[in-house]
Coordinates of C-alpha atoms in Angstrom, one line a residue:
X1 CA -34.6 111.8 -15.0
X2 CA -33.1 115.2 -16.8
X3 CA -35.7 117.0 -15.5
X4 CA -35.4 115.4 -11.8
X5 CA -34.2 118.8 -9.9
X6 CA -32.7 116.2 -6.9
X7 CA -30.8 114.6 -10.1
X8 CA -29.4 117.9 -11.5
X9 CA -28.4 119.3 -8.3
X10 CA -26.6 116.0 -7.4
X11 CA -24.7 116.1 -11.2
X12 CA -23.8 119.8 -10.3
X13 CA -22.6 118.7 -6.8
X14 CA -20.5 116.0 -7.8
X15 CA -18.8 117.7 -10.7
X16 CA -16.9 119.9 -7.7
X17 CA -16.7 117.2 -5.0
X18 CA -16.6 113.9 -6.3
X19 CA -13.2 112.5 -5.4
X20 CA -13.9 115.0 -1.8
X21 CA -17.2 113.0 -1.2
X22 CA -15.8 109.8 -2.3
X23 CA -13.2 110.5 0.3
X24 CA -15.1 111.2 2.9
X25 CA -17.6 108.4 2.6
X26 CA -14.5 105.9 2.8
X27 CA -13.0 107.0 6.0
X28 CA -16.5 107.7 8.0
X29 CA -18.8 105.4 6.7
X30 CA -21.5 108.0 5.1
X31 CA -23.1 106.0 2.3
X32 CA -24.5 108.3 -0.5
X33 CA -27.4 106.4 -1.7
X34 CA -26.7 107.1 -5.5
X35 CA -23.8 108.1 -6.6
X36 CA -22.2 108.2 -10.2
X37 CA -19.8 109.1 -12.0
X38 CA -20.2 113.0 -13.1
X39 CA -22.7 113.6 -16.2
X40 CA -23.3 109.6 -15.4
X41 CA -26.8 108.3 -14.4
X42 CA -26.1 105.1 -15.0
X43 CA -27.0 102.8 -12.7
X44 CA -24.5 99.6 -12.8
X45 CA -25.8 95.6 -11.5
X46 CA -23.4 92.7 -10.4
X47 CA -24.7 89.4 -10.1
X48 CA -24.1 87.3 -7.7
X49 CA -25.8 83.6 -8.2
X50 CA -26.2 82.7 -12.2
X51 CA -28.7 80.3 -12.0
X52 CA -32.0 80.7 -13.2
X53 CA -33.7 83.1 -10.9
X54 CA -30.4 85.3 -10.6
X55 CA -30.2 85.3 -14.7
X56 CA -34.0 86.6 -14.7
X57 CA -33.6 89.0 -12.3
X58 CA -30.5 90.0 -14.0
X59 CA -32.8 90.5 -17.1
X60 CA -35.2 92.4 -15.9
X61 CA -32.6 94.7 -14.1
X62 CA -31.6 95.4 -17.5
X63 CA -35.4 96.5 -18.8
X64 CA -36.5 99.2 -17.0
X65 CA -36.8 102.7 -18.6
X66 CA -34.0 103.7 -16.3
X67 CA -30.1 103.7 -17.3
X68 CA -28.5 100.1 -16.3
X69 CA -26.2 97.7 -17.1
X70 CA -24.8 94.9 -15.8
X71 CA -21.1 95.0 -15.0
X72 CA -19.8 92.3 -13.2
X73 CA -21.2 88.5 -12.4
X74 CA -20.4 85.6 -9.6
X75 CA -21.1 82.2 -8.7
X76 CA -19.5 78.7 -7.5
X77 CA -20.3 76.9 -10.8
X78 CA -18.2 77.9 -13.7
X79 CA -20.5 76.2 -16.7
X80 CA -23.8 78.2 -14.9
X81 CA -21.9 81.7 -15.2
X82 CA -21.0 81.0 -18.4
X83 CA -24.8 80.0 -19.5
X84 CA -25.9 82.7 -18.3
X85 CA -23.4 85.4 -19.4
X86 CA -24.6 84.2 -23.0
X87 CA -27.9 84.2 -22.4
X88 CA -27.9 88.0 -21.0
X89 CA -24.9 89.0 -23.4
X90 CA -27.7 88.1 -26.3
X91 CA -30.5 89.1 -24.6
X92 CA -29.7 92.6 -23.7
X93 CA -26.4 93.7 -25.9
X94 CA -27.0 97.1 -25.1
X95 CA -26.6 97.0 -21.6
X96 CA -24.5 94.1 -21.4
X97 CA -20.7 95.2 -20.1
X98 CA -19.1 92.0 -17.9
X99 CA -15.8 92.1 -19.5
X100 CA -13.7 88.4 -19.1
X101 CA -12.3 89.7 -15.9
X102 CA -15.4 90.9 -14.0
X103 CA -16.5 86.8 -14.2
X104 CA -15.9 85.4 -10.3
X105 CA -15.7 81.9 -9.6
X106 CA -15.5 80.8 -5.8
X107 CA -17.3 81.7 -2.1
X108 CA -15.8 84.8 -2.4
X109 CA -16.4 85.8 -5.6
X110 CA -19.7 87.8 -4.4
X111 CA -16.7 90.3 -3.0
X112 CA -15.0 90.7 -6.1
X113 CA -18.5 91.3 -8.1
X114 CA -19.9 93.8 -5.0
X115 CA -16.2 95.5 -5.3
X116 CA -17.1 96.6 -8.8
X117 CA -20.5 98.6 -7.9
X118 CA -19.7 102.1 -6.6
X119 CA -22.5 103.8 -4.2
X120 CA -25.8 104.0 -5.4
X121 CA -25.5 100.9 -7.8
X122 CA -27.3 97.1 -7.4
X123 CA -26.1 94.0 -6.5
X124 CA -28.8 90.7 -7.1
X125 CA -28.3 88.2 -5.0
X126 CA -29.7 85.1 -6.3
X127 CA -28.0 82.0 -4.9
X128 CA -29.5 79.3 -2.8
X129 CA -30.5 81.5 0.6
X130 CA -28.4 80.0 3.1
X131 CA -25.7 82.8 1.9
X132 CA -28.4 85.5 2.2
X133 CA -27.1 87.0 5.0
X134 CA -23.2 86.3 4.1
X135 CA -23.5 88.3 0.9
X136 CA -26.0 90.6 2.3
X137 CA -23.7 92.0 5.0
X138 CA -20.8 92.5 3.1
X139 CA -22.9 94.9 0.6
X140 CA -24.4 96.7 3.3
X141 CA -20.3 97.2 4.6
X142 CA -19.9 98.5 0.8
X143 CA -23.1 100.7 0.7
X144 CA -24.4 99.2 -2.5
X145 CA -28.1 99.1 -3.3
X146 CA -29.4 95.2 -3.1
X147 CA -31.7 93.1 -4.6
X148 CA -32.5 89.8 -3.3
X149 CA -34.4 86.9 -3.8
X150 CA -36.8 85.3 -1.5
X151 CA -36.7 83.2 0.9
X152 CA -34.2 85.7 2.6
X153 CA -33.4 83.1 5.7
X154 CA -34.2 79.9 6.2
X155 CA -34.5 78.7 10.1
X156 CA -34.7 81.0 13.4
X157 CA -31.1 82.3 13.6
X158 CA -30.7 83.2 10.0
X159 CA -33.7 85.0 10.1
X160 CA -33.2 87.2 13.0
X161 CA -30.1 87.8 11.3
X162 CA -31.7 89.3 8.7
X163 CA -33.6 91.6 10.3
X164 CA -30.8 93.0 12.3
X165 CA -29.2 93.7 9.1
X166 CA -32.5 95.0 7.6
X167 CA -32.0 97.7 10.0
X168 CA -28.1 98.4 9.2
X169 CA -29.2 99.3 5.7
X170 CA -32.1 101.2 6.6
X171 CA -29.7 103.3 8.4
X172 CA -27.3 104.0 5.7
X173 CA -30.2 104.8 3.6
X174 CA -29.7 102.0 1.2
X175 CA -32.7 100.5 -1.1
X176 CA -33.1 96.7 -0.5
X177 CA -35.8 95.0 -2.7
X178 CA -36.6 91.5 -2.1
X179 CA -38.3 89.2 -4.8
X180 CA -41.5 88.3 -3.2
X181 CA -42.9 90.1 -7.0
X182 CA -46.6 89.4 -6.4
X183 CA -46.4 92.6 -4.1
X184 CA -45.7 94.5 -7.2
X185 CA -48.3 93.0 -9.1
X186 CA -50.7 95.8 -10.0
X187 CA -54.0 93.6 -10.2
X188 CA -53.0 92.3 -7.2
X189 CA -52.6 95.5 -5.2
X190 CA -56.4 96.7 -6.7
X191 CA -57.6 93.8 -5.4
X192 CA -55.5 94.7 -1.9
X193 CA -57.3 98.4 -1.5
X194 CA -60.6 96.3 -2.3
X195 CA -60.3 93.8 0.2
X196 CA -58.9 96.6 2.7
X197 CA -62.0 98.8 2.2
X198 CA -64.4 96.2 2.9
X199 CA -65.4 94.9 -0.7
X200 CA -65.8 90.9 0.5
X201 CA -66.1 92.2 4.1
X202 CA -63.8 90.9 6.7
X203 CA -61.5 88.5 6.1
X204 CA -62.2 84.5 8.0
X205 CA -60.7 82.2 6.0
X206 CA -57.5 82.0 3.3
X207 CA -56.6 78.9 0.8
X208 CA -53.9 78.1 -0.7
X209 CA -52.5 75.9 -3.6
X210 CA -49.3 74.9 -4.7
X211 CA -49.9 71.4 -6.1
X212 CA -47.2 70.0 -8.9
X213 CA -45.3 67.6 -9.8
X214 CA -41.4 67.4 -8.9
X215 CA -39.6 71.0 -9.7
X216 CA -36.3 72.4 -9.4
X217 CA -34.3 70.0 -8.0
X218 CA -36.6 68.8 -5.0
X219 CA -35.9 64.8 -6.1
X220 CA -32.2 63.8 -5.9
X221 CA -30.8 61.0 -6.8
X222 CA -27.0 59.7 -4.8
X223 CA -24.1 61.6 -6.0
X224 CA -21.6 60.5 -8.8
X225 CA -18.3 60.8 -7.3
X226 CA -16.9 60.2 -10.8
X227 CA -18.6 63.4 -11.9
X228 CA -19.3 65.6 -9.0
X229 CA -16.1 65.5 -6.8
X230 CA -17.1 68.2 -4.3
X231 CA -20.4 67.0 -2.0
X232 CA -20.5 71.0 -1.2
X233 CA -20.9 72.2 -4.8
X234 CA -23.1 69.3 -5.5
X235 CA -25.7 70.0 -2.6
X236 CA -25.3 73.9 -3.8
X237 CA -26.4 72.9 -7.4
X238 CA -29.3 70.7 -6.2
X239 CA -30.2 73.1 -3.3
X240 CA -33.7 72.8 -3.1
X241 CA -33.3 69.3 -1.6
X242 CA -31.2 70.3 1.3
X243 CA -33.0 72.3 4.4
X244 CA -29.2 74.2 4.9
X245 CA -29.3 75.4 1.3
X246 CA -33.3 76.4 0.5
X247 CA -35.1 75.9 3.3
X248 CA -36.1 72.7 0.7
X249 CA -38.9 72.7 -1.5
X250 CA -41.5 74.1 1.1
X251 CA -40.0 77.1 1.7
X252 CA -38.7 78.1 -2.0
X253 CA -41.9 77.0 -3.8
X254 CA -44.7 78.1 -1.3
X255 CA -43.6 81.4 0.3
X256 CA -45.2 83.4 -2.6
X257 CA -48.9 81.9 -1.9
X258 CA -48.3 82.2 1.5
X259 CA -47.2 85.7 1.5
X260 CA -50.1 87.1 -1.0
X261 CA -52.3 85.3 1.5
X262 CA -50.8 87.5 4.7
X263 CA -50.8 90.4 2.3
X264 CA -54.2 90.3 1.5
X265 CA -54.7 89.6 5.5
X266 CA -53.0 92.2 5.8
X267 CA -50.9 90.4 8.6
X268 CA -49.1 87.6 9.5
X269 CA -50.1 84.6 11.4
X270 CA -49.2 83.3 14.8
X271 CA -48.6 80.1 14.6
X272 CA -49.5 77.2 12.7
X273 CA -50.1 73.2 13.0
X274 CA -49.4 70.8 9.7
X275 CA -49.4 67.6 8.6
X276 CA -46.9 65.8 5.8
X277 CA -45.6 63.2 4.6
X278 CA -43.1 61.0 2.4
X279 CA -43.8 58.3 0.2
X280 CA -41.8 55.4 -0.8
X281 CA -38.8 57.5 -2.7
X282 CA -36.9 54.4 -3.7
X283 CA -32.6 56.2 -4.0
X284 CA -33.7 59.5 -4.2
X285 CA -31.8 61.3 -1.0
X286 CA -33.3 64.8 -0.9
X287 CA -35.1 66.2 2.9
X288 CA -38.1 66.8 1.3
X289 CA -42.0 66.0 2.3
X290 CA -44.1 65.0 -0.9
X291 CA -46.9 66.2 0.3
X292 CA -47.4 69.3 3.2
X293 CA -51.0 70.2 4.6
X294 CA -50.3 73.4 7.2
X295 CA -53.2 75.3 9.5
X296 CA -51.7 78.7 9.9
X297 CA -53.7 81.0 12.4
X298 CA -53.5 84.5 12.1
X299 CA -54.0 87.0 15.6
X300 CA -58.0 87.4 15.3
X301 CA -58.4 83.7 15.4
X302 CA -59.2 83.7 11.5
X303 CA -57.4 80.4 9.6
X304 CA -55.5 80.1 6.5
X305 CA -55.4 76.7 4.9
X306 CA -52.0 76.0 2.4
X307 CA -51.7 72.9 0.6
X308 CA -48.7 71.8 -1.2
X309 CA -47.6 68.7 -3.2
X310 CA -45.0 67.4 -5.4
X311 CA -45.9 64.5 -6.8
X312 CA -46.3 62.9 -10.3
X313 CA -50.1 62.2 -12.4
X314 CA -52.4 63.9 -9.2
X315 CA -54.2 67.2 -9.4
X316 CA -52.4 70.5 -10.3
X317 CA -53.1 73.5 -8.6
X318 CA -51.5 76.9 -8.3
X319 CA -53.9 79.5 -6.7
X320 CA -54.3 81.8 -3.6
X321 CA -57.9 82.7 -2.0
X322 CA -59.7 84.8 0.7
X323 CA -62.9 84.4 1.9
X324 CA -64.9 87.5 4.0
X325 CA -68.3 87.6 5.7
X326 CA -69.6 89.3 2.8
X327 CA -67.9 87.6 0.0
X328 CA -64.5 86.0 -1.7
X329 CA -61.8 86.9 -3.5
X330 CA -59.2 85.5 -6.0
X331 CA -55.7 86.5 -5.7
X332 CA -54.0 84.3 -8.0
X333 CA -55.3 81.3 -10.2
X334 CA -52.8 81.1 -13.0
X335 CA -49.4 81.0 -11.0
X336 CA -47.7 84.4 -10.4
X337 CA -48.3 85.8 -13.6
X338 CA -51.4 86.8 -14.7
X339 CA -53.2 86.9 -11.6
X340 CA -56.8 86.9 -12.8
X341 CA -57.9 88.5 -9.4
X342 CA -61.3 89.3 -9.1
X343 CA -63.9 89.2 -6.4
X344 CA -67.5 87.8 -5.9
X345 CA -70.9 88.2 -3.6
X346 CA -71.0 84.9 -1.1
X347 CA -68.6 82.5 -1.3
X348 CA -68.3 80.4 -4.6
X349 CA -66.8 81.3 -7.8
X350 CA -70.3 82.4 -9.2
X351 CA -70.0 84.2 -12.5
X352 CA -73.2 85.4 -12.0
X353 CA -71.8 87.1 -8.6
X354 CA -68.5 88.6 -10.0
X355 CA -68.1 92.2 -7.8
X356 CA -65.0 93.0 -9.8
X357 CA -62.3 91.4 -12.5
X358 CA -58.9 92.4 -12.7
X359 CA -58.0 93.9 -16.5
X360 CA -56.8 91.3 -19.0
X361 CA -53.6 92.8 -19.8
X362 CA -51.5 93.0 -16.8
X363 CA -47.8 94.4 -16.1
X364 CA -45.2 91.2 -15.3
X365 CA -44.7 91.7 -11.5
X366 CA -41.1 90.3 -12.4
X367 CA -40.9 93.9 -14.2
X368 CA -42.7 96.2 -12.2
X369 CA -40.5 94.9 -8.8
X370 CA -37.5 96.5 -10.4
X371 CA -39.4 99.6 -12.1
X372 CA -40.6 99.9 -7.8
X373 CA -36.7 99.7 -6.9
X374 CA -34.6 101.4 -9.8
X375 CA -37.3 104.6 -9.2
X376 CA -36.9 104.7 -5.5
X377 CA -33.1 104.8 -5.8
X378 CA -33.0 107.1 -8.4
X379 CA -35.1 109.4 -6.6
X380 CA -33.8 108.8 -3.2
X381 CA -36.8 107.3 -1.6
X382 CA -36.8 105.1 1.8
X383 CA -37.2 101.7 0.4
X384 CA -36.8 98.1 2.4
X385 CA -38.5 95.4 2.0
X386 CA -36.1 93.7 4.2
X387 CA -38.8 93.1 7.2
X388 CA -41.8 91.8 5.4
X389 CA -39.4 89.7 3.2
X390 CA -37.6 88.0 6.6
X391 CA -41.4 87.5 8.2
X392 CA -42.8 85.9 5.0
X393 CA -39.5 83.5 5.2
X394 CA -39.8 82.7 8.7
X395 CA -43.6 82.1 8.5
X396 CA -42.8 79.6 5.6
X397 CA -40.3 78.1 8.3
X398 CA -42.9 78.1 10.9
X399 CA -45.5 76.0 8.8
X400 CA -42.6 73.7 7.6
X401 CA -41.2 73.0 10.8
X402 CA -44.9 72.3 12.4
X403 CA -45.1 69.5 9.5
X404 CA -41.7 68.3 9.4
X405 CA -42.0 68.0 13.5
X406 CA -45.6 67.2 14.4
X407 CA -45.5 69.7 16.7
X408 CA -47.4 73.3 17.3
X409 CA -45.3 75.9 16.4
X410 CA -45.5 79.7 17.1
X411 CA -43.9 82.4 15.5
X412 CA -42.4 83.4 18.5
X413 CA -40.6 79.8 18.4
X414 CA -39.4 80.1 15.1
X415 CA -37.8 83.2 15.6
X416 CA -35.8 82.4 18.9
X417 CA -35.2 79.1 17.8
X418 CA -31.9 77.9 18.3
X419 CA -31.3 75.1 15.4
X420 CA -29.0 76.8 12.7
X421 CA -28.7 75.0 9.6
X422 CA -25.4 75.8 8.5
X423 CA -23.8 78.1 11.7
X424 CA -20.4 78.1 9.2
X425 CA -21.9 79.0 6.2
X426 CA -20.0 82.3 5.5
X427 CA -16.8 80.2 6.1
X428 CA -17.3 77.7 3.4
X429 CA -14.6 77.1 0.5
X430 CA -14.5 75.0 -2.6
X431 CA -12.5 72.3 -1.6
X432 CA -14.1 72.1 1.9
X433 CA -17.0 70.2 3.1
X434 CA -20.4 70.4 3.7
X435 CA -22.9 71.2 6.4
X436 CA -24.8 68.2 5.9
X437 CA -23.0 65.3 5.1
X438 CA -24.5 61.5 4.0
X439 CA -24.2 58.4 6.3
X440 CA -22.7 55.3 5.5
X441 CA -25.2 54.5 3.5
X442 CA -25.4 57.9 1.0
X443 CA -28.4 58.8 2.7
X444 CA -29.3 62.5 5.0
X445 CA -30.8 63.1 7.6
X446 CA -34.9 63.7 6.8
X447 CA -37.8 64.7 9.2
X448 CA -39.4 62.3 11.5
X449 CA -42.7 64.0 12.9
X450 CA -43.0 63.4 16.5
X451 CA -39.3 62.2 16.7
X452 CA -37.6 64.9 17.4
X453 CA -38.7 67.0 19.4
X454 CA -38.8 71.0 18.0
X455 CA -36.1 69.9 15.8
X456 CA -36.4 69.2 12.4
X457 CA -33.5 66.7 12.4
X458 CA -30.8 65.9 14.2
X459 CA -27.2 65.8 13.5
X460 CA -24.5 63.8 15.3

């Protein structure tokens, strides 16, 4: 960075002008895509959503070559800030500066933490996704860099909301990253210029995998009163069971296979047709399908098969394919990390007919997606990933919905469909209820294919 000429001439510049600059960017509106304090490259993180994805994130914010620290942390649940300040706090003492007053409890505490960040700076935004575009919009009104996890929407509204703001940032020049980190994964994009220059021929036919037992918090059992007095902060801390939250296990868990797939397609599909299911679940309350078998079809008439399943003692699989006319290729067979991509002549997994093998040591995509974002803001470059990040969310939607409705369901429905999850979500407060409350019974709402309609579920 020393020797960056754009980094000295901006030190230079704001040595004379800073509090001028400052000034002006308040009362019009200009965003300065990094600025800092003067003689100060520094580049400062708030996070906003302490569970485990946000606290990784937040991690490997704090491990890049570049200057950062992280200054300021948010989140609903009190005991999950506090895990994760000491976690981080141990982990990374060096670049660890969230003093007892830059710790937010509350809905709004994602203000107080994006208050804190000055042009040019991070925020992570890391809670369940239903807040996406809440939190998203507010940083985009403060001109602060953003980093967000995936899904970024999870129904038709939401997502076209996303987009519109994917375009207000890229207007004010602001970097947005969005953790879909398989995009970053360097095997993986080798394997991408491969496929792309006609290695395994042209693409027919994608598989996917995402068979496992019960993760997260896709299972839930009826709430405690006794122990969990708010429903609201209750469904928030088992999101992933709750379509208003998450999108529900489909959508958090299978997006990444998904969107390698459409990567490697270079495209995404059209629509899709699916089949699921729920088995006896004896109390457990959650929206969830056990078991989701979806049909995507991309524009050229070429299929993509994903399978997933959460179920206890059956077959475990967590792997992305794509078969061409001349050949096929693995994306992924170890999870997201290490890919073992490699490619082969016809169309099994001959070892005898390996074309190429991805190296044995690889970069951690969870690294090199904030090495791809830190370096484009410190050197000014156009960066969004808003776009592809709201299409790979709403094409998760789009094969959810087709299984959770029994119906055929095209992109172009998902998009302009008009079944909101949560319409008040950025009005929520702590003491308030939920968007999905339990019957008499203590049991939601769940999916009835062939029920409803083009609607997931009903409420009211």
């Amino acid at each position: 960075m020393e020797n960056n000429p754009s980094v000295s001439s901006r030190r230079d510049f704001l040595k004379a002008t800073t509090k001028t600059v400052a000034g002006l960017s308040t009362l019009s509106g200009i965003t300065l895509p990094h600025v800092h304090a003067a003689g100060d490259d520094t580049i400062n993180i708030a996070l906003v959503g302490c569970g485990g994805r946000g606290t990784g994130a937040a991690s490997n914010s704090m491990g890049v070559k570049q200057s950062t620290r992280l200054i300021a942390m948010a989140d609903v649940q009190e005991n999950r800030l506090e895990a994760s300040f000491n976690g981080l706090s141990n982990k990374h003492p060096d670049r660890f500066s969230v003093s007892a007053d830059a710790k937010f409890i509350g809905f709004d505490a994602y203000k107080n933490a994006i208050d804190m960040l000055k042009p040019g700076d991070v925020v992570v935004l890391a809670t369940p996704p239903a807040f996406r575009w809440v939190q998203f919009k507010y940083a985009i009104e403060k001109g602060v860099n953003v980093f967000m996890e995936k899904p970024i929407c999870v129904d038709g509204p939401s997502g076209r909301r996303m987009l519109e703001l994917g375009k207000e940032a890229d207007a004010k020049g602001l970097k947005v990253g969005v953790g879909l980190m398989c995009r970053h994964c360097r095997v993986r994009g080798e394997l991408y210029d491969r496929i792309q220059q006609g290695e395994i021929g042209d693409i027919i036919l994608g598989r996917a995998y995402r068979l496992q037992g019960p993760v997260g918090t896709c299972f839930t059992l009826p709430r405690d009163k006794a122990t969990d007095e708010s429903e609201l902060v209750w469904q928030i801390k088992n999101f992933h069971s709750f379509l208003w939250a998450s999108g529900g296990a489909f959508s958090d868990f299978n997006i990444h296979n998904i969107d390698e797939i459409c990567w490697m397609k270079n495209d995404f599909p059209i629509e899709a047709k699916a089949t699921g299911g729920r088995s006896d679940r004896g109390d457990y309350i959650d929206q969830n399908f056990d078991h989701y078998s979806v049909e995507y079809t991309f524009a050229d008439g070429s299929k993509f098969w994903l399978e997933g399943r959460n179920a206890m003692k059956t077959h475990n699989e967590f792997a992305s394919y794509v078969h061409g006319s001349k050949g096929m290729a693995v994306i992924s067979t170890a999870g997201h990390f290490p890919s073992r991509a490699m490619t082969f002549k016809g169309q099994n997994k001959n070892p005898q007919e390996i074309i190429w093998r991805g190296p044995k040591q690889e970069p951690n995509p969870y690294d090199m997606e904030w090495q791809d974002l830190i370096e484009a803001i410190v050197n000014n470059k156009p960066y969004s990933e808003v776009e592809r990040g709201a299409k790979a969310s709403l094409v998760t939607v789009m094969g959810r919905m087709a299984a959770h409705t029994g119906q055929l369901v095209t992109y172009d429905q998902v998009v302009n469909h008009d079944h909101e999850f949560a319409p008040n979500v950025d009005k929520l407060t702590l003491d308030g209820p939920a968007p999905l409350l339990a019957d008499a019974n203590g049991k939601y709402p769940i999916p009835y294919a062939g029920r409803n309609g083009m609607y997931e579920y009903v409420v009211g």
